[in-house]
Each structure stands twice: as C-alpha cells, then as structure tokens.
Amino acid sequence: MSGRTRASVVVSMGLASLLAVIGAVPAQATELGVAGGLPTELSAAAAGAAAEPPQRLPEISAVSPLVQRDGFSVAEAPKPVPVPVTPQFASTGVSAVSGAYRWPFPTAVRISDTFGPRIAPCDGCSSLHKGLDMNGGEGAPIGAVADGVVRQVTDYDDGGMGVHAIIDHTVDGRLVSSVYAHMSSGSLSVSAGQTVVAGQQVGNVGSTGQSTGPHLHLEILLDGVTPTDPFAWLTERAGPQ
C-alpha cells in the first residue's frame, strides 16, 4: 500500500471514531454551557439571587409602645394620723390625772379574795374579810382611789395590816376612807396630813403583816369606820377595772 493510500485510511478511521463519540453524547449536554464549573442555567440563577437585596425584618421604633398599660396609676398611701397616748404612770409610778375616782392599778388585775365572810386563810387572819385582795404583782405601784387627805400611816410591819395607809375622802358630802394594807417595807410614799390626788402613788405591793403572799388589801370605810364592798363601790364610780 502506497503512502497516500495509508494516509487516507487513517483519516477515514479518525472521522468514523469522532462521529461515534458525538452520537453517544445526550442531546441535552450539547445545549448546556459551563461557567465557572456550573451549568449556564445554574450560574444565571445564582447570579440573579445575588443581585436581589437581602431580606430584613421590619424595624420596631424605639418609642413604639410594646405593652399597653391598664390605665391604673399608683399613689402614695396616706400617712396614719398619730393618736395621742395618755401615759398610765406619772413620775410617782401611777397616773395622777385620771378622773375623780380610779382603781388602785392602771390595768385590770386578778382578785384573789372578795369582800365578806370567808374561811380564814392563815392564823390570825379574819374570817370576815373587810376588803378586797388585788394581785397587782409584787412591787407594783398602788394609786389612791380618789382625792383626799392622808389620815394615818404605819411605815413598819405591825403584824396585822403591815405597812399601810388610810386616806379620807369627801364623796357627795360624806366622809369615805380608803385603806391600803400589806405594802412592802420602805415603799410608803405619803405621810399623815398630806393632800393627795386620785392616782397618786401611796406605796408598793408587798406582803407585810398577816399575809399569805404579795397583794394589796383594799378597804372602803363609809363614815370612816364602816366597811363596804370595795369592788361594788369602785365599779359604780370608776367603771369596770
């Protein structure tokens, strides 16, 4: 075979191989272009997305009210009005300004024995109780039940009523005397002939004389000599203790 004939055969075989390859490639592949390693259509879509402005959430004004209030307002509560308080005790230990009549103690106290017949609680004690036994507590100050003048005092333990005082009062034009017995030694605060006012301290609760324990033995003597029930007499004039 001559050189020309051999060259023609080689060219013919090359063309045949090229036509075979082109026939094997899908038709869609010939219509797609490649740009930057991506198909032309995908590249165009990416380029379009990049061209659109970025999406943003709507801005909220800093002065826009986010919460609606209920319309209620807050006001300062009014300050309480101070209430004047009358002191229960004056410098002497018992209020000296408490009306025409008052109980011997500023607050209610337990009554351990009432006026009238009783079983004598100790040797030498009376079976006819002429007064009212009030348990104000040992050392508690004792106040006069009304304005008056001190008639008599005993500032030592006499073995009967112990340390005691008698004060004369004028009640509705009548003499009435009050007796304060069994007071503690050294506590007597008044002297014979002294003028006192209701509530003024007479002495302190003790247990001198014929006594079974610290208490005030209080007597009310009509006309200065006749015992009467102190509880009823004081309740009528000073009110309940």
GROMACS .gro file of C-alpha atoms in nm:
model
  241
    1MET     CA    1   0.000   0.000   0.000
    2SER     CA    2   0.128   0.339  -0.100
    3GLY     CA    3   0.182   0.624   0.147
    4ARG     CA    4  -0.109   0.825   0.012
    5THR     CA    5  -0.344   0.533   0.040
    6ARG     CA    6  -0.234   0.468   0.403
    7ALA     CA    7  -0.293   0.830   0.499
    8SER     CA    8  -0.641   0.827   0.356
    9VAL     CA    9  -0.728   0.517   0.554
   10VAL     CA   10  -0.607   0.674   0.880
   11VAL     CA   11  -0.811   0.993   0.822
   12SER     CA   12  -1.120   0.793   0.743
   13MET     CA   13  -1.087   0.589   1.062
   14GLY     CA   14  -1.043   0.908   1.269
   15LEU     CA   15  -1.359   1.066   1.128
   16ALA     CA   16  -1.554   0.749   1.193
   17SER     CA   17  -1.438   0.743   1.558
   18LEU     CA   18  -1.534   1.110   1.607
   19LEU     CA   19  -1.881   1.055   1.468
   20ALA     CA   20  -1.929   0.759   1.703
   21VAL     CA   21  -1.836   0.968   2.007
   22ILE     CA   22  -2.069   1.255   1.907
   23GLY     CA   23  -2.358   1.014   1.860
   24ALA     CA   24  -2.310   0.871   2.211
   25VAL     CA   25  -2.337   1.212   2.394
   26PRO     CA   26  -2.700   1.310   2.504
   27ALA     CA   27  -2.857   1.593   2.318
   28GLN     CA   28  -2.915   1.797   2.643
   29ALA     CA   29  -2.543   1.802   2.708
   30THR     CA   30  -2.478   1.991   2.392
   31GLU     CA   31  -2.727   2.262   2.492
   32LEU     CA   32  -2.579   2.329   2.839
   33GLY     CA   33  -2.292   2.572   2.875
   34VAL     CA   34  -2.043   2.562   3.163
   35ALA     CA   35  -1.948   2.876   3.355
   36GLY     CA   36  -1.710   2.853   3.645
   37GLY     CA   37  -1.768   2.478   3.675
   38LEU     CA   38  -2.154   2.513   3.694
   39PRO     CA   39  -2.412   2.474   3.417
   40THR     CA   40  -2.502   2.804   3.248
   41GLU     CA   41  -2.864   2.799   3.382
   42LEU     CA   42  -2.749   2.738   3.743
   43SER     CA   43  -2.489   3.012   3.711
   44ALA     CA   44  -2.757   3.256   3.591
   45ALA     CA   45  -2.988   3.165   3.884
   46ALA     CA   46  -2.707   3.217   4.136
   47ALA     CA   47  -2.619   3.548   3.976
   48GLY     CA   48  -2.987   3.659   3.997
   49ALA     CA   49  -3.013   3.564   4.366
   50ALA     CA   50  -2.702   3.761   4.446
   51ALA     CA   51  -2.843   4.064   4.267
   52GLU     CA   52  -3.161   4.075   4.486
   53PRO     CA   53  -3.142   4.287   4.803
   54PRO     CA   54  -3.110   4.090   5.134
   55GLN     CA   55  -3.432   4.031   5.328
   56ARG     CA   56  -3.466   4.220   5.660
   57LEU     CA   57  -3.716   4.212   5.949
   58PRO     CA   58  -3.922   4.529   5.985
   59GLU     CA   59  -3.760   4.769   6.228
   60ILE     CA   60  -3.950   4.849   6.554
   61SER     CA   61  -3.944   5.208   6.661
   62ALA     CA   62  -3.781   5.260   6.998
   63VAL     CA   63  -4.071   5.480   7.105
   64SER     CA   64  -4.344   5.243   6.994
   65PRO     CA   65  -4.530   5.105   7.299
   66LEU     CA   66  -4.484   4.730   7.313
   67VAL     CA   67  -4.717   4.676   7.612
   68GLN     CA   68  -5.045   4.854   7.661
   69ARG     CA   69  -5.094   4.968   8.021
   70ASP     CA   70  -5.420   4.910   8.204
   71GLY     CA   71  -5.474   5.276   8.291
   72PHE     CA   72  -5.425   5.237   8.668
   73SER     CA   73  -5.195   5.477   8.848
   74VAL     CA   74  -5.002   5.437   9.172
   75ALA     CA   75  -5.046   5.690   9.451
   76GLU     CA   76  -4.875   5.713   9.789
   77ALA     CA   77  -5.093   5.582  10.073
   78PRO     CA   78  -5.197   5.849  10.323
   79LYS     CA   79  -4.994   5.851  10.641
   80PRO     CA   80  -5.182   5.748  10.958
   81VAL     CA   81  -5.283   6.023  11.190
   82PRO     CA   82  -5.093   5.988  11.518
   83VAL     CA   83  -5.315   5.911  11.815
   84PRO     CA   84  -5.220   6.080  12.140
   85VAL     CA   85  -5.143   5.834  12.416
   86THR     CA   86  -5.205   5.921  12.778
   87PRO     CA   87  -4.929   5.773  12.996
   88GLN     CA   88  -5.052   5.525  13.254
   89PHE     CA   89  -4.790   5.628  13.508
   90ALA     CA   90  -4.669   5.967  13.622
   91SER     CA   91  -4.329   6.022  13.779
   92THR     CA   92  -4.462   5.875  14.104
   93GLY     CA   93  -4.548   5.547  13.928
   94VAL     CA   94  -4.926   5.593  13.897
   95SER     CA   95  -5.125   5.843  13.692
   96ALA     CA   96  -5.218   6.146  13.899
   97VAL     CA   97  -5.477   6.274  13.648
   98SER     CA   98  -5.737   6.005  13.586
   99GLY     CA   99  -6.071   6.146  13.698
  100ALA     CA  100  -6.241   6.177  14.036
  101TYR     CA  101  -6.220   5.801  14.108
  102ARG     CA  102  -5.993   5.525  13.987
  103TRP     CA  103  -5.879   5.173  14.061
  104PRO     CA  104  -5.551   5.131  14.251
  105PHE     CA  105  -5.382   4.982  13.940
  106PRO     CA  106  -5.385   5.125  13.585
  107THR     CA  107  -5.490   4.791  13.434
  108ALA     CA  108  -5.716   4.507  13.546
  109VAL     CA  109  -5.557   4.266  13.794
  110ARG     CA  110  -5.659   3.932  13.941
  111ILE     CA  111  -5.871   3.942  14.256
  112SER     CA  112  -5.774   3.665  14.495
  113ASP     CA  113  -6.029   3.732  14.771
  114THR     CA  114  -6.355   3.927  14.779
  115PHE     CA  115  -6.544   4.118  15.047
  116GLY     CA  116  -6.748   3.924  15.306
  117PRO     CA  117  -6.742   3.600  15.506
  118ARG     CA  118  -6.467   3.350  15.425
  119ILE     CA  119  -6.255   3.071  15.570
  120ALA     CA  120  -5.958   3.235  15.737
  121PRO     CA  121  -5.656   3.169  15.508
  122CYS     CA  122  -5.397   3.193  15.787
  123ASP     CA  123  -5.356   3.201  16.165
  124GLY     CA  124  -5.463   3.547  16.280
  125CYS     CA  125  -5.644   3.624  15.953
  126SER     CA  126  -6.006   3.736  15.976
  127SER     CA  127  -6.298   3.511  15.879
  128LEU     CA  128  -6.492   3.824  15.786
  129HIS     CA  129  -6.295   3.982  15.503
  130LYS     CA  130  -6.343   4.359  15.526
  131GLY     CA  131  -6.173   4.438  15.199
  132LEU     CA  132  -6.069   4.327  14.852
  133ASP     CA  133  -5.742   4.144  14.782
  134MET     CA  134  -5.589   4.251  14.448
  135ASN     CA  135  -5.287   4.077  14.295
  136GLY     CA  136  -5.110   4.356  14.110
  137GLY     CA  137  -4.774   4.184  14.137
  138GLU     CA  138  -4.501   4.227  14.395
  139GLY     CA  139  -4.357   4.579  14.387
  140ALA     CA  140  -4.634   4.721  14.167
  141PRO     CA  141  -4.718   5.085  14.248
  142ILE     CA  142  -5.051   5.146  14.427
  143GLY     CA  143  -5.253   5.459  14.349
  144ALA     CA  144  -5.505   5.647  14.566
  145VAL     CA  145  -5.866   5.578  14.460
  146ALA     CA  146  -5.971   5.946  14.493
  147ASP     CA  147  -5.855   6.289  14.603
  148GLY     CA  148  -5.816   6.316  14.978
  149VAL     CA  149  -5.605   6.376  15.287
  150VAL     CA  150  -5.388   6.111  15.450
  151ARG     CA  151  -5.525   6.039  15.794
  152GLN     CA  152  -5.283   5.776  15.920
  153VAL     CA  153  -4.977   5.577  15.808
  154THR     CA  154  -4.783   5.284  15.952
  155ASP     CA  155  -4.443   5.252  15.790
  156TYR     CA  156  -4.338   4.930  15.966
  157ASP     CA  157  -4.468   4.574  15.982
  158ASP     CA  158  -4.716   4.585  16.270
  159GLY     CA  159  -4.812   4.217  16.241
  160GLY     CA  160  -5.170   4.296  16.134
  161MET     CA  161  -5.214   4.503  15.817
  162GLY     CA  162  -4.839   4.554  15.795
  163VAL     CA  163  -4.720   4.869  15.620
  164HIS     CA  164  -5.042   5.057  15.543
  165ALA     CA  165  -5.207   5.396  15.497
  166ILE     CA  166  -5.558   5.540  15.547
  167ILE     CA  167  -5.682   5.827  15.328
  168ASP     CA  168  -6.000   6.027  15.396
  169HIS     CA  169  -6.215   6.146  15.102
  170THR     CA  170  -6.530   6.351  15.073
  171VAL     CA  171  -6.780   6.177  14.843
  172ASP     CA  172  -7.115   6.352  14.786
  173GLY     CA  173  -7.064   6.541  15.112
  174ARG     CA  174  -6.993   6.222  15.306
  175LEU     CA  175  -6.669   6.101  15.463
  176VAL     CA  176  -6.534   5.788  15.296
  177SER     CA  177  -6.195   5.641  15.387
  178SER     CA  178  -5.973   5.406  15.182
  179VAL     CA  179  -5.722   5.166  15.340
  180TYR     CA  180  -5.413   5.026  15.162
  181ALA     CA  181  -5.253   4.737  15.353
  182HIS     CA  182  -4.967   4.483  15.332
  183MET     CA  183  -4.744   4.722  15.134
  184SER     CA  184  -4.375   4.642  15.111
  185SER     CA  185  -4.135   4.778  15.374
  186GLY     CA  186  -3.983   5.112  15.282
  187SER     CA  187  -4.230   5.176  14.996
  188LEU     CA  188  -4.468   5.414  15.176
  189SER     CA  189  -4.491   5.729  14.962
  190VAL     CA  190  -4.724   5.951  15.170
  191SER     CA  191  -4.732   6.092  15.520
  192ALA     CA  192  -5.006   6.185  15.767
  193GLY     CA  193  -5.177   6.516  15.688
  194GLN     CA  194  -5.063   6.514  15.321
  195THR     CA  195  -5.312   6.606  15.048
  196VAL     CA  196  -5.318   6.356  14.759
  197VAL     CA  197  -5.497   6.333  14.427
  198ALA     CA  198  -5.663   6.037  14.257
  199GLY     CA  199  -5.396   5.803  14.123
  200GLN     CA  200  -5.109   5.941  14.328
  201GLN     CA  201  -4.877   5.667  14.447
  202VAL     CA  202  -4.930   5.553  14.807
  203GLY     CA  203  -4.678   5.267  14.816
  204ASN     CA  204  -4.592   4.935  14.651
  205VAL     CA  205  -4.743   4.589  14.667
  206GLY     CA  206  -4.584   4.374  14.938
  207SER     CA  207  -4.662   4.101  15.190
  208THR     CA  208  -4.613   4.260  15.531
  209GLY     CA  209  -4.841   4.183  15.827
  210GLN     CA  210  -5.087   3.892  15.826
  211SER     CA  211  -5.044   3.799  15.460
  212THR     CA  212  -5.015   3.479  15.259
  213GLY     CA  213  -4.835   3.644  14.966
  214PRO     CA  214  -4.778   3.976  14.788
  215HIS     CA  215  -5.110   4.158  14.732
  216LEU     CA  216  -5.297   4.479  14.810
  217HIS     CA  217  -5.567   4.457  15.073
  218LEU     CA  218  -5.803   4.747  14.991
  219GLU     CA  219  -6.082   4.863  15.220
  220ILE     CA  220  -6.352   5.128  15.173
  221LEU     CA  221  -6.493   5.261  15.505
  222LEU     CA  222  -6.819   5.459  15.498
  223ASP     CA  223  -6.814   5.746  15.750
  224GLY     CA  224  -6.455   5.645  15.807
  225VAL     CA  225  -6.545   5.330  16.007
  226THR     CA  226  -6.799   5.101  15.835
  227PRO     CA  227  -6.657   4.858  15.578
  228THR     CA  228  -6.837   4.826  15.241
  229ASP     CA  229  -6.762   4.618  14.932
  230PRO     CA  230  -6.472   4.796  14.754
  231PHE     CA  231  -6.542   4.616  14.425
  232ALA     CA  232  -6.902   4.740  14.404
  233TRP     CA  233  -6.812   5.088  14.529
  234LEU     CA  234  -6.532   5.139  14.274
  235THR     CA  235  -6.720   4.979  13.983
  236GLU     CA  236  -7.008   5.222  14.039
  237ARG     CA  237  -6.779   5.526  14.037
  238ALA     CA  238  -6.470   5.435  13.829
  239GLY     CA  239  -6.629   5.176  13.599
  240PRO     CA  240  -6.507   4.819  13.546
  241GLN     CA  241  -6.137   4.773  13.616
   0.00000   0.00000   0.00000
